[in-house]
Amino acid sequence: MVQDFGLFIGGKWRKSEGKRFETRNPATGDVLATFPNATKAEVNEAVKAAKAAFEKWKKTPAPRRGELLLQAARIFKRKKEDLARIVTMEMGKIIAEGRGDVQEVIDFYEYAAGEGRRMFGETVPSELPNKMCLTVRLPVGPVGLITPWNFPMAIPGWKSGAALVAGCSFVLKPSSLTPLCAAKFVEVLDEAGFPTGVVNMLTGSGSVVGDGIIQHPDIRAVSFTGGVETGRYVYESAAKKMIKVGLELGGKNAIIAMDDANIDLLMDGVMFGAFGTAGQRCTAASRLIVHRKIYDQVVDELVERAEKLKVGDPLDEKVDMGPVASPDQEKKTLEYIGVGKKEGDKLLVGGERLKGGAYDNGFFVQPTAFAVDRKARLALEEIFGPVLSVLKAKDYEDAVAIANSVKYGLSSSIYTNDLRWSFRAMHDLEAGITYVNAPTIGAEVQLPFGGTKETGPTDTREAGTTALDEFTYWKTVYVDYSGRLQKAQIDTEKLVGG
Ligand code: NDP
């Protein structure tokens, strides 16, 4: 039965005045649930609830906040399989990846829970006697979390885990393609027992609900993951309001294959990196830059392997790749395939929408690869679908120049057994993440995640201890226990050599 959800405001599921929309399974076209487009007034109510809750939540000791995160992690664990199936049904990634999406929340909530007992500041010596100096992190206030559809549990998990342990209340606005995942996510937090108003969720369009959250005067920071153009708007809006903003935007990630690479290992990584989640990961390997000496061999292997990939029902454990997430995703992917064909790129494999039988109910595109020139649009623009662009490089320097020629800078990878290339790549590749002998995907929650250039203009990082930076500010504290007025920079003269 199709469930009609409301909005989660102030610890309760509430009816909305807004028009309803449906969320559908991209493999079958079935309606899964309906959600409201929150109104402006409802945005105000959610922020009001978050603001009221913040005053108490920030005073809750951080270890206690961490305990609630741990409690939530336990519930996510218990419900993992059910939640994974919902991820797969609503977003279309294969079930193994659906489980991975939920596991990322479990991992990060467990990690963030521990942060409640650390959240270290510093003690720093004073230049004056009987005086102590230290730094502490403090929560910025109620925050807005705006998330995309491609990791519909993991991304809300990363953002909310860090916000909660830092002491911030939040209003989450998930992608309109995956509200059901967000609703199930929020149900877990509700069951875990976060105080009323700490967790709020609104569904509805980015331009009304997302923007309404950002513009609200009581929202003190926004953490946004999505496309570059939306990110630019969010960045400008936050700047006008003079609030903190964290941006995780698009990618055009490259795997470099050097002539000494282990080809089997490389091809395993290429298939996973390019066609995992049907190429719809921000860290997907959408470019393969191959040393000229192994180019022909790599292309032959790529074609052979891509032709064998089984595309179909993402709930079927034997399927390698599911549908793309929506009609718009399908349209955009097919348009780019059209661009490749029109601009004279050489189609190596795939290149068509899959048709007939169950394929006709969903949005299935063949795993596709083109051999492209380094100036081609397919070599430079984010496609966000199962389309890999293969480029030939003369040598290491040429490969790095191609890798760095895009406006994005999220993830990167090099396959080589030569220590020199791997260490040089670590420094030379303009990206927030570099993998050696592994594809561009595979982030772990205890390390910082994020990019440079247009992927990450705010230089914020999710995950790792750096995740707290988005949601806290530093307070410097001076404690003078000398019992008299001591003047920094002035009284110090008397102390020299004293
Ligand atoms: P979008 O930028 O279209 O949307 C992201 C979120 O922003 C959605 O919740 C959307 O709501 C909302 N939104 C849209 N317009 C506005 C607005 N004017 N003000 C506030 N919020 C708004 O991205 P997608 O959801 O299509 O996600 C795909 C993109 O995300 C890709 O470019 C991908 O590379 C990037 N991404 C980056 C990651 C990273 O860590 N660097 C990780 C994952 C994805 P609605 O759905 O209602 O339109």
XYZ file of C-alpha atoms and ligand atoms in Angstrom:
546
model
C 0.000 0.000 0.000
C 1.219 3.463 -0.875
C 1.836 5.458 2.299
C 1.127 9.194 2.476
C 3.797 10.904 4.563
C 3.681 14.266 6.277
C 6.440 16.554 7.497
C 8.552 15.827 10.575
C 8.469 18.971 12.690
C 9.064 19.310 16.424
C 9.204 15.549 17.035
C 5.920 14.731 15.241
C 4.783 13.696 11.786
C 2.480 16.498 10.707
C -0.027 17.001 7.920
C 0.899 19.676 5.425
C -1.080 22.287 3.532
C 1.169 21.744 0.495
C 0.382 19.919 -2.747
C 1.503 16.288 -2.731
C 3.991 14.570 -5.029
C 4.829 10.924 -5.665
C 8.084 9.060 -5.336
C 8.554 6.165 -7.770
C 10.720 3.115 -8.270
C 13.011 3.882 -11.257
C 13.208 0.167 -12.161
C 9.459 -0.481 -12.305
C 7.697 2.874 -12.356
C 5.652 1.859 -9.277
C 4.568 4.618 -6.915
C 6.207 3.994 -3.525
C 4.801 6.811 -1.379
C 3.533 10.381 -1.524
C 4.938 13.472 0.183
C 3.919 17.092 0.625
C 5.564 20.177 -0.821
C 6.072 22.071 2.410
C 4.782 25.646 2.425
C 6.706 28.758 3.487
C 4.762 28.774 6.763
C 5.809 25.171 7.412
C 9.443 26.025 6.739
C 9.113 28.722 9.398
C 7.570 26.255 11.845
C 10.348 23.718 11.332
C 13.064 26.325 11.878
C 11.216 27.599 14.938
C 11.166 24.067 16.385
C 14.872 23.626 15.581
C 15.717 26.940 17.200
C 13.820 26.154 20.398
C 15.444 22.706 20.603
C 18.932 24.093 19.955
C 18.950 26.041 23.212
C 18.718 22.773 25.204
C 20.601 20.508 22.834
C 23.725 22.656 22.851
C 23.804 22.342 26.635
C 23.430 18.552 26.579
C 26.918 17.174 27.324
C 28.584 16.016 24.104
C 29.171 12.437 25.397
C 25.436 12.172 26.046
C 24.714 13.450 22.543
C 27.102 10.758 21.334
C 25.171 8.071 23.212
C 22.039 8.934 21.262
C 24.005 8.636 18.031
C 25.156 5.208 19.125
C 21.588 4.243 19.908
C 20.578 5.372 16.402
C 23.467 3.339 14.910
C 22.126 0.221 16.671
C 18.665 0.767 15.185
C 20.122 1.351 11.722
C 21.957 -1.963 12.139
C 18.797 -3.797 13.122
C 16.865 -2.324 10.189
C 19.731 -2.462 7.687
C 18.192 -4.926 5.245
C 14.789 -3.207 5.142
C 16.374 0.195 4.698
C 18.724 -1.102 1.999
C 15.751 -2.414 0.031
C 14.104 0.988 0.259
C 17.273 2.671 -1.010
C 17.354 0.255 -3.939
C 13.660 0.614 -4.698
C 13.626 4.393 -4.558
C 17.009 5.231 -6.066
C 17.787 2.215 -8.265
C 21.271 1.231 -7.078
C 21.828 -2.522 -6.814
C 20.997 -4.097 -3.462
C 24.644 -4.668 -2.460
C 25.180 -0.920 -2.889
C 21.911 -0.206 -1.064
C 23.353 -2.089 1.904
C 26.554 -0.086 1.553
C 24.552 3.149 1.659
C 23.001 2.179 5.009
C 26.286 0.797 6.323
C 27.861 4.198 5.740
C 25.313 5.733 8.120
C 26.031 3.057 10.735
C 29.771 3.594 10.386
C 29.547 7.352 10.590
C 27.087 7.429 13.488
C 29.369 5.097 15.452
C 32.353 7.255 14.592
C 30.563 10.513 15.411
C 29.297 9.037 18.688
C 32.923 8.659 19.779
C 33.563 12.250 18.771
C 31.203 13.196 21.606
C 33.929 12.046 24.020
C 36.729 13.750 22.095
C 35.886 16.940 20.240
C 39.312 18.096 21.280
C 40.336 21.694 21.652
C 43.823 22.881 22.541
C 45.538 24.275 25.581
C 48.153 26.811 24.588
C 50.761 28.469 26.812
C 50.193 32.097 27.710
C 52.927 34.711 27.421
C 51.966 35.886 30.929
C 52.261 34.080 34.263
C 49.235 32.639 36.061
C 47.185 32.713 32.916
C 45.828 29.858 30.870
C 44.647 29.782 27.249
C 42.497 27.217 25.542
C 40.187 26.653 22.582
C 36.780 24.962 22.540
C 34.388 24.091 19.759
C 30.865 25.480 20.054
C 27.837 24.650 17.888
C 26.853 27.345 15.378
C 23.087 27.055 15.877
C 20.206 25.433 13.994
C 21.441 24.310 10.568
C 19.977 23.360 7.204
C 20.983 20.098 5.533
C 20.205 19.863 1.808
C 20.926 16.534 0.179
C 20.889 14.851 -3.271
C 19.393 11.518 -4.300
C 22.421 9.388 -5.118
C 23.310 8.458 -1.519
C 19.871 8.930 -0.014
C 20.805 7.540 3.416
C 24.568 8.028 3.584
C 24.620 11.761 2.825
C 21.880 12.691 5.322
C 23.789 10.384 7.695
C 27.128 12.152 7.267
C 25.648 15.603 7.616
C 23.274 14.902 10.487
C 25.774 12.782 12.462
C 28.282 15.624 12.540
C 25.637 18.295 13.221
C 24.070 16.342 16.075
C 27.234 15.481 17.943
C 28.421 19.074 17.528
C 25.270 20.235 19.311
C 23.288 21.615 16.362
C 19.630 20.974 15.687
C 18.719 20.691 12.013
C 16.122 20.884 9.289
C 16.787 18.306 6.577
C 15.557 18.864 3.006
C 16.186 15.699 0.982
C 16.086 15.415 -2.794
C 12.571 15.261 -4.193
C 13.575 11.984 -5.863
C 14.293 10.183 -2.573
C 12.017 11.497 0.192
C 11.072 7.970 1.303
C 14.667 7.157 2.234
C 14.819 10.410 4.197
C 11.537 9.640 5.970
C 12.789 6.184 6.979
C 16.049 7.774 8.096
C 14.203 10.257 10.290
C 12.016 7.486 11.736
C 15.187 5.859 13.075
C 16.350 9.101 14.688
C 12.905 9.520 16.219
C 13.051 5.983 17.643
C 16.554 6.639 19.002
C 15.067 9.372 21.169
C 16.597 12.664 20.091
C 14.817 15.449 21.961
C 11.812 17.107 20.372
C 12.752 19.592 17.671
C 16.397 18.569 17.328
C 15.569 16.612 14.160
C 13.202 18.075 11.559
C 12.538 17.113 7.963
C 10.715 18.962 5.199
C 10.027 17.684 1.717
C 9.327 19.796 -1.345
C 11.100 21.640 -4.094
C 14.601 23.011 -3.784
C 13.548 26.445 -4.940
C 10.846 26.839 -2.261
C 11.770 24.575 0.658
C 15.549 24.368 0.187
C 15.839 28.072 -0.483
C 13.367 28.869 2.322
C 15.605 27.058 4.812
C 18.750 28.827 3.608
C 17.107 32.267 3.707
C 15.579 31.850 7.142
C 17.265 34.281 9.558
C 17.608 31.668 12.305
C 19.513 29.141 10.182
C 23.197 29.629 11.025
C 24.863 27.224 8.597
C 23.952 25.213 5.529
C 25.506 21.965 4.468
C 24.748 21.265 0.826
C 25.552 18.382 -1.519
C 24.426 18.578 -5.126
C 25.246 19.968 -8.536
C 27.610 22.878 -9.216
C 24.933 25.273 -10.467
C 22.678 24.768 -7.438
C 25.774 24.954 -5.251
C 26.713 28.295 -6.756
C 23.298 29.666 -5.822
C 23.538 28.248 -2.291
C 27.031 29.745 -1.923
C 25.826 33.196 -3.018
C 22.778 33.033 -0.738
C 24.863 32.016 2.257
C 27.369 34.766 1.520
C 24.595 37.380 1.412
C 23.390 36.128 4.793
C 26.966 35.861 6.079
C 26.509 32.322 7.346
C 28.663 29.234 7.210
C 28.249 26.975 4.205
C 29.665 23.586 3.299
C 29.514 22.574 -0.365
C 30.101 19.130 -1.875
C 29.474 19.471 -5.603
C 30.034 17.636 -8.858
C 32.962 15.625 -10.131
C 34.682 14.418 -13.307
C 37.006 11.933 -11.703
C 39.805 10.200 -13.548
C 41.603 6.898 -13.220
C 45.120 7.047 -14.657
C 46.464 3.734 -15.925
C 50.257 3.705 -16.194
C 52.052 1.278 -18.511
C 53.201 -0.890 -15.579
C 49.689 -1.247 -14.093
C 48.340 -4.643 -13.120
C 45.708 -4.809 -15.866
C 43.348 -7.228 -14.126
C 43.313 -5.132 -10.971
C 42.863 -2.004 -13.074
C 39.911 -3.413 -14.989
C 38.180 -4.577 -11.785
C 38.514 -1.015 -10.489
C 37.401 0.594 -13.740
C 34.208 -1.469 -13.927
C 33.300 -0.735 -10.314
C 34.304 2.932 -10.542
C 32.570 3.699 -13.837
C 29.438 1.569 -13.666
C 28.807 1.153 -9.924
C 25.573 2.973 -8.992
C 25.121 3.322 -12.778
C 27.831 5.996 -12.781
C 25.799 8.231 -10.475
C 28.329 8.690 -7.704
C 29.941 12.065 -7.259
C 33.198 10.087 -7.106
C 32.407 7.874 -10.135
C 35.295 7.210 -12.506
C 33.974 8.995 -15.554
C 37.374 9.256 -17.266
C 39.958 6.570 -17.881
C 43.313 8.012 -18.925
C 45.483 5.256 -20.342
C 49.202 5.216 -21.107
C 49.631 4.787 -24.883
C 51.641 1.560 -24.422
C 48.707 -0.324 -22.872
C 45.861 1.612 -24.489
C 44.739 -1.032 -27.017
C 44.845 -3.828 -24.469
C 42.846 -1.810 -21.927
C 40.215 -0.820 -24.488
C 39.770 -4.461 -25.597
C 39.354 -5.616 -22.009
C 36.967 -2.777 -21.222
C 34.683 -3.662 -24.132
C 34.739 -7.349 -23.268
C 33.884 -6.737 -19.619
C 31.243 -4.033 -20.222
C 29.400 -6.275 -22.677
C 29.136 -8.935 -19.972
C 27.617 -6.650 -17.308
C 24.121 -7.707 -16.382
C 21.742 -4.747 -16.273
C 18.330 -5.217 -14.698
C 16.269 -5.397 -11.516
C 18.517 -3.899 -8.831
C 16.943 -6.133 -6.166
C 18.253 -9.206 -8.000
C 21.564 -10.157 -6.352
C 22.961 -11.303 -9.717
C 22.462 -7.964 -11.419
C 25.552 -5.725 -11.862
C 23.856 -2.444 -12.686
C 20.360 -1.086 -12.107
C 18.480 1.745 -13.794
C 19.440 5.397 -13.633
C 17.462 7.239 -10.993
C 14.834 9.174 -12.943
C 13.493 10.141 -16.362
C 15.639 13.291 -16.180
C 18.739 11.224 -15.467
C 17.922 8.978 -18.401
C 17.339 11.962 -20.680
C 20.596 13.645 -19.648
C 22.600 10.433 -20.096
C 21.117 9.752 -23.544
C 21.703 13.385 -24.533
C 25.379 13.045 -23.666
C 25.594 9.796 -25.600
C 24.091 11.773 -28.506
C 26.724 14.499 -28.056
C 29.482 11.871 -28.211
C 28.081 10.344 -31.390
C 27.521 13.747 -33.015
C 30.904 15.182 -32.111
C 32.743 12.202 -33.581
C 33.865 10.428 -30.393
C 34.392 6.724 -31.039
C 31.697 4.604 -29.397
C 33.462 1.579 -27.903
C 30.568 -0.178 -26.215
C 26.898 0.374 -25.271
C 25.353 3.660 -26.289
C 21.672 2.726 -26.198
C 18.686 2.721 -23.909
C 17.728 -0.861 -23.062
C 14.314 -1.844 -24.418
C 11.787 -4.651 -24.202
C 10.135 -6.514 -21.325
C 10.818 -5.114 -17.845
C 13.251 -2.572 -19.310
C 10.304 -0.622 -20.693
C 9.001 0.128 -17.184
C 12.207 1.756 -15.964
C 15.186 3.866 -17.005
C 17.837 1.430 -18.174
C 20.854 2.559 -20.177
C 23.652 0.302 -21.405
C 27.062 0.596 -19.784
C 28.722 2.862 -22.312
C 32.267 3.909 -23.184
C 33.643 6.316 -25.774
C 37.204 6.935 -26.902
C 37.403 10.715 -26.751
C 39.691 13.586 -27.517
C 40.902 15.615 -24.525
C 38.899 18.684 -25.637
C 35.662 16.750 -26.173
C 32.635 17.647 -24.074
C 32.497 14.058 -22.843
C 36.029 14.523 -21.510
C 35.200 17.671 -19.583
C 31.563 17.718 -18.417
C 29.937 15.760 -15.608
C 27.443 13.280 -17.090
C 26.406 11.443 -13.923
C 25.406 8.266 -15.730
C 27.018 5.012 -16.920
C 29.195 6.669 -19.557
C 32.965 6.364 -19.419
C 35.309 8.516 -21.496
C 38.623 6.879 -22.419
C 41.634 9.058 -23.225
C 45.135 8.192 -24.417
C 48.147 9.770 -22.676
C 51.749 9.989 -23.901
C 53.345 9.621 -20.480
C 52.842 10.402 -16.762
C 53.024 14.208 -17.203
C 50.532 14.121 -20.044
C 48.144 11.916 -18.025
C 48.225 14.310 -15.077
C 47.697 17.311 -17.365
C 44.584 15.640 -18.807
C 43.334 14.667 -15.334
C 43.719 18.253 -14.088
C 42.148 19.875 -17.152
C 38.592 19.851 -15.749
C 36.921 22.401 -13.483
C 36.146 19.745 -10.864
C 38.458 18.292 -8.226
C 36.832 15.575 -6.149
C 38.441 12.156 -6.538
C 41.317 10.702 -8.558
C 43.200 7.461 -8.948
C 46.376 6.018 -10.396
C 47.200 2.403 -11.149
C 50.936 1.766 -11.118
C 53.489 -0.399 -9.385
C 56.114 2.303 -9.568
C 56.511 4.131 -6.261
C 57.648 7.282 -8.061
C 54.408 7.694 -10.031
C 52.190 6.942 -7.055
C 53.915 9.447 -4.770
C 54.099 12.103 -7.461
C 50.408 11.625 -8.271
C 49.547 12.120 -4.615
C 50.907 15.655 -4.955
C 50.187 16.415 -8.614
C 46.522 15.490 -8.957
C 44.186 18.416 -8.249
C 41.581 16.556 -6.218
C 40.457 16.205 -2.620
C 41.038 12.443 -2.739
C 43.643 10.276 -4.500
C 43.572 6.483 -4.565
C 46.560 4.359 -5.505
C 45.730 1.014 -7.132
C 42.044 1.422 -6.288
C 39.241 3.163 -8.199
C 37.994 6.695 -7.490
C 35.331 5.400 -5.104
C 35.596 3.792 -1.687
C 35.677 6.570 0.910
C 35.847 5.544 4.579
C 34.069 7.592 7.238
C 37.041 8.181 9.537
C 38.803 10.255 6.874
C 37.927 13.663 5.457
C 35.806 13.619 2.307
C 35.547 16.503 -0.135
C 37.038 18.252 -3.089
C 38.812 21.271 -4.461
C 38.202 23.631 -7.423
C 34.486 23.861 -8.310
C 33.712 20.649 -6.416
C 34.600 22.162 -3.073
C 35.018 25.930 -3.124
C 34.417 26.197 0.622
C 37.169 23.675 1.339
C 34.946 22.034 3.948
C 35.208 18.301 4.489
C 32.599 15.786 5.521
C 33.470 12.727 7.618
C 36.579 12.428 9.764
C 37.151 14.937 12.560
C 36.958 17.705 9.931
C 33.200 17.082 9.684
C 32.779 19.108 12.870
C 34.178 22.239 11.211
C 30.972 22.791 9.242
C 28.867 22.915 12.372
C 31.067 24.508 15.004
C 33.017 27.672 15.574
C 36.135 28.043 17.672
C 36.000 29.936 20.943
C 39.330 31.072 22.396
C 39.297 31.351 26.173
C 41.820 33.229 28.344
C 41.702 32.538 32.073
C 43.759 34.955 34.154
C 44.224 33.759 37.740
C 47.000 36.237 38.655
C 44.572 38.490 40.509
C 45.769 41.639 38.717
C 45.478 43.248 35.303
C 48.088 41.700 33.045
C 48.643 43.239 29.616
C 49.607 40.985 26.731
C 52.361 42.398 24.484
C 53.012 45.200 27.023
C 53.804 43.570 30.363
C 55.755 40.853 28.607
C 58.800 43.104 28.196
C 59.412 43.002 31.927
C 59.379 39.218 31.824
C 62.089 38.710 29.240
C 65.094 37.169 30.882
C 63.406 37.853 34.243
P 20.810 19.180 -7.294
O 21.826 20.252 -7.185
O 19.811 19.267 -8.393
O 19.953 19.056 -5.944
C 20.549 18.831 -4.696
C 19.597 19.276 -3.599
O 19.411 20.685 -3.674
C 18.189 18.670 -3.723
O 17.664 18.436 -2.445
C 17.420 19.798 -4.407
O 16.026 19.745 -4.195
C 18.034 21.005 -3.729
N 17.868 22.274 -4.447
C 17.607 22.469 -5.760
N 17.516 23.803 -6.023
C 17.727 24.450 -4.856
C 17.738 25.823 -4.467
N 17.525 26.799 -5.347
N 17.979 26.126 -3.174
C 18.193 25.148 -2.268
N 18.173 23.829 -2.571
C 17.960 23.484 -3.848
O 21.620 17.818 -7.380
P 21.066 16.335 -7.557
O 20.093 16.025 -6.472
O 20.646 16.151 -8.966
O 22.397 15.477 -7.260
C 23.354 15.244 -8.229
C 24.556 16.139 -8.063
O 25.080 16.040 -6.761
C 25.688 15.786 -8.983
O 26.240 16.936 -9.577
C 26.720 15.151 -8.066
O 28.033 15.242 -8.536
C 26.498 15.913 -6.814
N 26.999 15.170 -5.663
C 28.161 15.576 -5.050
C 28.706 14.869 -3.998
C 29.951 15.319 -3.325
O 30.172 14.905 -2.184
N 30.794 16.135 -3.898
C 28.055 13.648 -3.504
C 26.842 13.315 -4.191
C 26.344 14.064 -5.236
P 15.054 19.042 -5.294
O 15.434 17.612 -5.340
O 13.712 19.261 -4.734
O 15.300 19.760 -6.594
